[in-house]
PDB file of C-alpha atoms in Angstrom:
ATOM      1  CA  MET G   1      10.653 -19.426   9.455  1.00 57.00           C
ATOM      2  CA  LYS G   2       7.032 -19.971  10.500  1.00 65.00           C
ATOM      3  CA  ASN G   3       5.998 -16.630   8.933  1.00 63.00           C
ATOM      4  CA  GLN G   4       7.775 -17.502   5.666  1.00 63.00           C
ATOM      5  CA  ILE G   5       5.917 -20.826   5.432  1.00 66.00           C
ATOM      6  CA  LYS G   6       2.595 -19.155   6.242  1.00 63.00           C
ATOM      7  CA  HIS G   7       3.214 -16.380   3.626  1.00 55.00           C
ATOM      8  CA  SER G   8       4.269 -18.936   0.956  1.00 62.00           C
ATOM      9  CA  LEU G   9       1.079 -21.026   1.582  1.00 64.00           C
ATOM     10  CA  VAL G  10      -1.205 -17.994   1.548  1.00 57.00           C
ATOM     11  CA  THR G  11       0.407 -16.775  -1.804  1.00 61.00           C
ATOM     12  CA  ARG G  12      -0.183 -20.146  -3.368  1.00 65.00           C
ATOM     13  CA  LEU G  13      -3.846 -20.279  -2.168  1.00 61.00           C
ATOM     14  CA  GLN G  14      -4.496 -16.773  -3.387  1.00 59.00           C
ATOM     15  CA  LYS G  15      -3.758 -17.942  -6.914  1.00 63.00           C
ATOM     16  CA  LEU G  16      -6.862 -20.176  -6.635  1.00 69.00           C
ATOM     17  CA  GLY G  17      -9.130 -17.577  -5.103  1.00 72.00           C
ATOM     18  CA  TRP G  18      -9.784 -15.174  -2.275  1.00 71.00           C
ATOM     19  CA  VAL G  19     -12.402 -12.919  -0.724  1.00 80.00           C
ATOM     20  CA  TYR G  20     -11.628  -9.404   0.656  1.00 78.00           C
ATOM     21  CA  TYR G  21     -14.071  -7.147   2.402  1.00 86.00           C
ATOM     22  CA  ILE G  22     -12.543  -3.700   2.276  1.00 90.00           C
ATOM     23  CA  ASP G  23     -13.261  -0.131   3.245  1.00 91.00           C
ATOM     24  CA  VAL G  24     -12.487   2.270   0.401  1.00 94.00           C
ATOM     25  CA  PHE G  25     -11.257   5.770   0.973  1.00 96.00           C
ATOM     26  CA  VAL G  26     -11.189   8.281  -1.762  1.00 96.00           C
ATOM     27  CA  ALA G  27      -9.314  11.623  -2.199  1.00 97.00           C
ATOM     28  CA  ALA G  28     -10.224  13.824  -5.171  1.00 97.00           C
ATOM     29  CA  SER G  29      -7.447  16.270  -4.568  1.00 96.00           C
ATOM     30  CA  ILE G  30      -4.398  16.909  -2.286  1.00 96.00           C
ATOM     31  CA  ASP G  31      -6.651  19.205  -0.275  1.00 97.00           C
ATOM     32  CA  ASP G  32      -8.571  16.113   0.899  1.00 97.00           C
ATOM     33  CA  ILE G  33      -5.444  14.878   2.656  1.00 97.00           C
ATOM     34  CA  HIS G  34      -4.081  16.222   5.881  1.00 96.00           C
ATOM     35  CA  PRO G  35      -0.290  16.273   6.003  1.00 95.00           C
ATOM     36  CA  VAL G  36       0.901  14.176   8.980  1.00 94.00           C
ATOM     37  CA  GLU G  37       4.246  14.351  10.683  1.00 94.00           C
ATOM     38  CA  PRO G  38       5.245  11.344  12.805  1.00 96.00           C
ATOM     39  CA  ARG G  39       6.253  11.726  16.396  1.00 95.00           C
ATOM     40  CA  VAL G  40       9.766  10.480  15.452  1.00 96.00           C
ATOM     41  CA  GLU G  41      11.982  12.199  12.942  1.00 95.00           C
ATOM     42  CA  CYS G  42      11.963  10.405   9.679  1.00 94.00           C
ATOM     43  CA  ARG G  43      12.386  10.976   5.943  1.00 95.00           C
ATOM     44  CA  LEU G  44      10.625   9.667   2.826  1.00 96.00           C
ATOM     45  CA  LEU G  45      12.950   7.546   0.719  1.00 98.00           C
ATOM     46  CA  PRO G  46      11.936   6.254  -2.745  1.00 98.00           C
ATOM     47  CA  ILE G  47      12.204   2.496  -3.129  1.00 98.00           C
ATOM     48  CA  THR G  48      14.519   1.795  -6.051  1.00 98.00           C
ATOM     49  CA  MET G  49      16.255  -1.205  -7.541  1.00 97.00           C
ATOM     50  CA  ASP G  50      19.294  -0.126  -5.575  1.00 98.00           C
ATOM     51  CA  ASN G  51      17.652  -0.160  -2.151  1.00 98.00           C
ATOM     52  CA  TYR G  52      14.545  -2.375  -2.269  1.00 97.00           C
ATOM     53  CA  SER G  53      16.273  -5.161  -0.234  1.00 97.00           C
ATOM     54  CA  ARG G  54      16.219  -2.850   2.780  1.00 97.00           C
ATOM     55  CA  VAL G  55      12.721  -4.141   3.364  1.00 97.00           C
ATOM     56  CA  GLY G  56      14.545  -6.964   5.132  1.00 95.00           C
ATOM     57  CA  GLU G  57      15.028  -4.497   7.989  1.00 96.00           C
ATOM     58  CA  ILE G  58      11.350  -4.588   8.860  1.00 95.00           C
ATOM     59  CA  ARG G  59       9.856  -7.679   7.189  1.00 93.00           C
ATOM     60  CA  ASP G  60      10.716 -11.290   6.503  1.00 88.00           C
ATOM     61  CA  GLU G  61      13.394 -11.891   3.941  1.00 86.00           C
ATOM     62  CA  ASN G  62      10.927 -13.572   1.531  1.00 83.00           C
ATOM     63  CA  ARG G  63       9.395 -10.096   1.083  1.00 90.00           C
ATOM     64  CA  ILE G  64      12.542  -8.780  -0.640  1.00 95.00           C
ATOM     65  CA  SER G  65      11.737 -10.432  -3.965  1.00 94.00           C
ATOM     66  CA  GLU G  66       8.073  -9.097  -3.568  1.00 94.00           C
ATOM     67  CA  TYR G  67       9.430  -5.528  -3.492  1.00 97.00           C
ATOM     68  CA  SER G  68      11.613  -6.181  -6.593  1.00 96.00           C
ATOM     69  CA  ASP G  69       8.530  -7.597  -8.326  1.00 95.00           C
ATOM     70  CA  LYS G  70       6.584  -4.441  -7.431  1.00 96.00           C
ATOM     71  CA  LEU G  71       9.275  -2.246  -8.942  1.00 97.00           C
ATOM     72  CA  ALA G  72       9.319  -4.423 -12.097  1.00 97.00           C
ATOM     73  CA  ARG G  73       5.546  -3.878 -12.465  1.00 95.00           C
ATOM     74  CA  GLY G  74       6.041  -0.168 -12.343  1.00 96.00           C
ATOM     75  CA  GLU G  75       4.626   0.327  -8.838  1.00 97.00           C
ATOM     76  CA  ILE G  76       5.798   3.347  -6.819  1.00 98.00           C
ATOM     77  CA  GLY G  77       7.206   2.711  -3.301  1.00 98.00           C
ATOM     78  CA  TYR G  78       8.591   4.633  -0.453  1.00 98.00           C
ATOM     79  CA  PHE G  79      10.378   3.831   2.760  1.00 98.00           C
ATOM     80  CA  ALA G  80      10.194   5.807   5.979  1.00 98.00           C
ATOM     81  CA  GLU G  81      13.723   6.103   7.339  1.00 98.00           C
ATOM     82  CA  HIS G  82      14.543   6.951  10.983  1.00 97.00           C
ATOM     83  CA  GLN G  83      18.152   7.479  12.096  1.00 96.00           C
ATOM     84  CA  GLY G  84      19.445   5.384   9.180  1.00 97.00           C
ATOM     85  CA  LYS G  85      16.987   2.503   9.695  1.00 97.00           C
ATOM     86  CA  ILE G  86      13.897   1.633   7.623  1.00 98.00           C
ATOM     87  CA  ILE G  87      10.811   1.837   9.833  1.00 98.00           C
ATOM     88  CA  GLY G  88       8.067   1.638   7.269  1.00 97.00           C
ATOM     89  CA  SER G  89       7.058   1.256   3.630  1.00 98.00           C
ATOM     90  CA  ILE G  90       4.183   1.994   1.381  1.00 97.00           C
ATOM     91  CA  TRP G  91       3.215   1.398  -2.297  1.00 98.00           C
ATOM     92  CA  ALA G  92       0.986   2.913  -4.992  1.00 98.00           C
ATOM     93  CA  THR G  93      -0.140   1.609  -8.369  1.00 98.00           C
ATOM     94  CA  ILE G  94      -1.121   4.132 -10.972  1.00 98.00           C
ATOM     95  CA  ASN G  95      -3.403   3.676 -14.047  1.00 97.00           C
ATOM     96  CA  ASP G  96      -1.469   5.657 -16.641  1.00 95.00           C
ATOM     97  CA  LYS G  97      -3.382   3.980 -19.478  1.00 95.00           C
ATOM     98  CA  GLU G  98      -6.233   5.531 -21.488  1.00 96.00           C
ATOM     99  CA  ALA G  99      -8.723   2.908 -20.415  1.00 97.00           C
ATOM    100  CA  GLU G 100     -10.080   1.594 -17.164  1.00 96.00           C
ATOM    101  CA  THR G 101      -8.019  -1.294 -15.759  1.00 94.00           C
ATOM    102  CA  VAL G 102      -7.942  -3.671 -12.762  1.00 88.00           C
ATOM    103  CA  VAL G 103      -4.921  -3.421 -10.658  1.00 89.00           C
ATOM    104  CA  ARG G 104      -3.679  -5.799  -7.955  1.00 84.00           C
ATOM    105  CA  LYS G 105      -6.330  -8.259  -9.240  1.00 79.00           C
ATOM    106  CA  TYR G 106      -9.233  -6.540  -7.511  1.00 82.00           C
ATOM    107  CA  MET G 107      -9.357  -2.692  -7.835  1.00 89.00           C
ATOM    108  CA  ARG G 108     -10.727  -0.983 -10.923  1.00 91.00           C
ATOM    109  CA  LEU G 109      -8.952   2.264 -11.644  1.00 96.00           C
ATOM    110  CA  LYS G 110      -9.982   4.717 -14.324  1.00 97.00           C
ATOM    111  CA  PRO G 111      -7.211   6.666 -16.137  1.00 98.00           C
ATOM    112  CA  CYS G 112      -5.317   9.084 -13.924  1.00 98.00           C
ATOM    113  CA  GLU G 113      -6.239   7.220 -10.793  1.00 98.00           C
ATOM    114  CA  GLY G 114      -4.004   5.599  -8.270  1.00 98.00           C
ATOM    115  CA  LEU G 115      -4.351   3.028  -5.444  1.00 98.00           C
ATOM    116  CA  ILE G 116      -2.292   3.306  -2.314  1.00 97.00           C
ATOM    117  CA  HIS G 117      -1.618  -0.097  -0.783  1.00 95.00           C
ATOM    118  CA  ASP G 118       0.623  -2.348   1.314  1.00 93.00           C
ATOM    119  CA  GLY G 119       1.605   0.232   3.961  1.00 93.00           C
ATOM    120  CA  VAL G 120       3.490  -1.235   6.864  1.00 93.00           C
ATOM    121  CA  ALA G 121       5.423   0.089   9.894  1.00 94.00           C
ATOM    122  CA  SER G 122       7.984  -1.899  11.801  1.00 94.00           C
ATOM    123  CA  GLU G 123       6.849  -3.159  15.218  1.00 91.00           C
ATOM    124  CA  SER G 124       9.172  -0.665  16.963  1.00 90.00           C
ATOM    125  CA  ALA G 125       7.636   2.269  15.021  1.00 92.00           C
ATOM    126  CA  ARG G 126       3.959   1.474  15.452  1.00 91.00           C
ATOM    127  CA  GLY G 127       1.836   4.067  17.230  1.00 90.00           C
ATOM    128  CA  VAL G 128       4.102   7.002  16.422  1.00 95.00           C
ATOM    129  CA  GLY G 129       2.401   8.288  13.193  1.00 94.00           C
ATOM    130  CA  VAL G 130       4.639   6.519  10.648  1.00 96.00           C
ATOM    131  CA  GLY G 131       1.543   5.010   8.756  1.00 95.00           C
ATOM    132  CA  PRO G 132      -0.294   8.401   8.388  1.00 96.00           C
ATOM    133  CA  PHE G 133       3.038  10.087   7.426  1.00 97.00           C
ATOM    134  CA  LEU G 134       3.576   7.527   4.605  1.00 97.00           C
ATOM    135  CA  VAL G 135      -0.030   7.746   3.393  1.00 97.00           C
ATOM    136  CA  SER G 136      -0.190  11.596   3.339  1.00 97.00           C
ATOM    137  CA  ASN G 137       3.269  11.838   1.576  1.00 97.00           C
ATOM    138  CA  ILE G 138       2.662   9.291  -1.133  1.00 98.00           C
ATOM    139  CA  ALA G 139      -0.734  10.832  -1.773  1.00 97.00           C
ATOM    140  CA  ALA G 140       1.048  14.219  -2.236  1.00 97.00           C
ATOM    141  CA  VAL G 141       3.526  12.635  -4.656  1.00 98.00           C
ATOM    142  CA  LEU G 142       0.655  11.043  -6.621  1.00 98.00           C
ATOM    143  CA  PHE G 143      -1.291  14.367  -6.923  1.00 98.00           C
ATOM    144  CA  ASN G 144       1.651  16.700  -7.350  1.00 97.00           C
ATOM    145  CA  GLU G 145       4.124  14.793  -9.309  1.00 97.00           C
ATOM    146  CA  HIS G 146       1.988  12.374 -11.238  1.00 97.00           C
ATOM    147  CA  GLY G 147      -1.057  14.619 -11.768  1.00 97.00           C
ATOM    148  CA  LEU G 148      -3.599  12.104 -10.619  1.00 98.00           C
ATOM    149  CA  LYS G 149      -7.350  13.089 -10.442  1.00 97.00           C
ATOM    150  CA  LYS G 150      -8.219  10.612  -7.750  1.00 98.00           C
ATOM    151  CA  VAL G 151      -6.329   8.562  -5.125  1.00 98.00           C
ATOM    152  CA  ILE G 152      -7.846   5.424  -3.572  1.00 97.00           C
ATOM    153  CA  VAL G 153      -6.851   3.759  -0.332  1.00 96.00           C
ATOM    154  CA  ASP G 154      -8.291   0.429   0.540  1.00 91.00           C
ATOM    155  CA  ILE G 155      -8.109  -1.110   3.996  1.00 89.00           C
ATOM    156  CA  LYS G 156      -9.257  -4.555   4.976  1.00 84.00           C
ATOM    157  CA  ALA G 157     -12.489  -3.856   7.032  1.00 78.00           C
ATOM    158  CA  ASN G 158     -11.208  -5.656  10.095  1.00 78.00           C
ATOM    159  CA  LYS G 159      -7.978  -3.633  10.454  1.00 79.00           C
ATOM    160  CA  GLN G 160      -8.957  -1.139  13.107  1.00 80.00           C
ATOM    161  CA  THR G 161      -5.549   0.469  13.485  1.00 83.00           C
ATOM    162  CA  SER G 162      -5.351   1.125   9.864  1.00 84.00           C
ATOM    163  CA  LEU G 163      -8.899   2.488   9.766  1.00 83.00           C
ATOM    164  CA  SER G 164      -8.135   4.963  12.570  1.00 85.00           C
ATOM    165  CA  MET G 165      -4.968   5.950  10.616  1.00 90.00           C
ATOM    166  CA  MET G 166      -7.186   7.072   7.802  1.00 92.00           C
ATOM    167  CA  LYS G 167      -8.971   9.500  10.110  1.00 91.00           C
ATOM    168  CA  LYS G 168      -5.701  11.078  10.979  1.00 94.00           C
ATOM    169  CA  VAL G 169      -5.003  11.652   7.244  1.00 96.00           C
ATOM    170  CA  GLY G 170      -8.503  13.183   7.013  1.00 95.00           C
ATOM    171  CA  LEU G 171     -10.257  10.525   4.931  1.00 94.00           C
ATOM    172  CA  GLN G 172     -13.579   8.940   5.673  1.00 90.00           C
ATOM    173  CA  ILE G 173     -14.961   5.708   4.298  1.00 92.00           C
ATOM    174  CA  ASP G 174     -16.337   6.300   0.814  1.00 94.00           C
ATOM    175  CA  HIS G 175     -17.893   2.836   0.424  1.00 93.00           C
ATOM    176  CA  ARG G 176     -17.404  -0.777   1.359  1.00 92.00           C
ATOM    177  CA  LYS G 177     -16.578  -3.426  -1.205  1.00 90.00           C
ATOM    178  CA  LEU G 178     -16.563  -7.161  -1.369  1.00 89.00           C
ATOM    179  CA  CYS G 179     -13.854  -8.361  -3.696  1.00 82.00           C
ATOM    180  CA  VAL G 180     -13.811 -11.955  -4.976  1.00 83.00           C
ATOM    181  CA  SER G 181     -11.221 -13.549  -7.110  1.00 76.00           C
ATOM    182  CA  ALA G 182     -11.159 -16.967  -8.654  1.00 78.00           C
ATOM    183  CA  PHE G 183      -8.234 -18.344 -10.584  1.00 75.00           C
ATOM    184  CA  GLY G 184      -6.510 -15.086 -10.876  1.00 67.00           C
ATOM    185  CA  ARG G 185      -9.500 -13.162 -12.172  1.00 67.00           C
ATOM    186  CA  LEU G 186     -11.827 -10.583 -10.506  1.00 66.00           C
ATOM    187  CA  VAL G 187     -15.289 -12.066 -10.224  1.00 68.00           C
TER     188      VAL G 187
END
C-alpha cells in the first residue's frame, strides 16, 4: 500500500516536472551486444494484451494498468519466465516514423532507432543474470526482427547494479545526459 501511494504521488509530480541524470549506452548492431544466459533457466515471453496483468507477479498491482498503457502506445515488452512464474520484464520503444521524435518525454530517437527501458527483475531473481538476459534478448529482437540501426539503453546514473549489468551485455557508457522536463515537455 505504501509503495502504491508513493508511486501515485511520484507520477503526479512528474507531470509538473522532473530531472534525470542518465548514462546512455548505444549499440550500432547486434554484434555490439553479448548474448547472456541467466544462471536460472528462463524463457523470453512477449508481453501481450492477453498476459500483461502477469506483471502483478513481480510488481505492485498499480503497475498492471501501466503495462496495458505501454502496449496501447505500441511499446514492445517481454517477460522473463522461470518455472511458470514471471521473474522479470523489459520494454522498448521504437521510432518507426520518418522524422526524429522524442519518446518517453525525454529521449530523442532518429528513424529506425529504439530505446530499451524499464527493465526489472523480481527480488527473488536478482543477481542471477535475468537483467542482462532481458537486455541482450530484446536488443536482438530490435535489430533482427525490427531492422533497427541503433539501440539505446539509458540507466539512471546512480543505479550501480544496472550499470554493471550493461558491462555484462558488452556496452560501455557512450555519454551522460541531463534530462529536464517541465509541464510534460522536454526542456
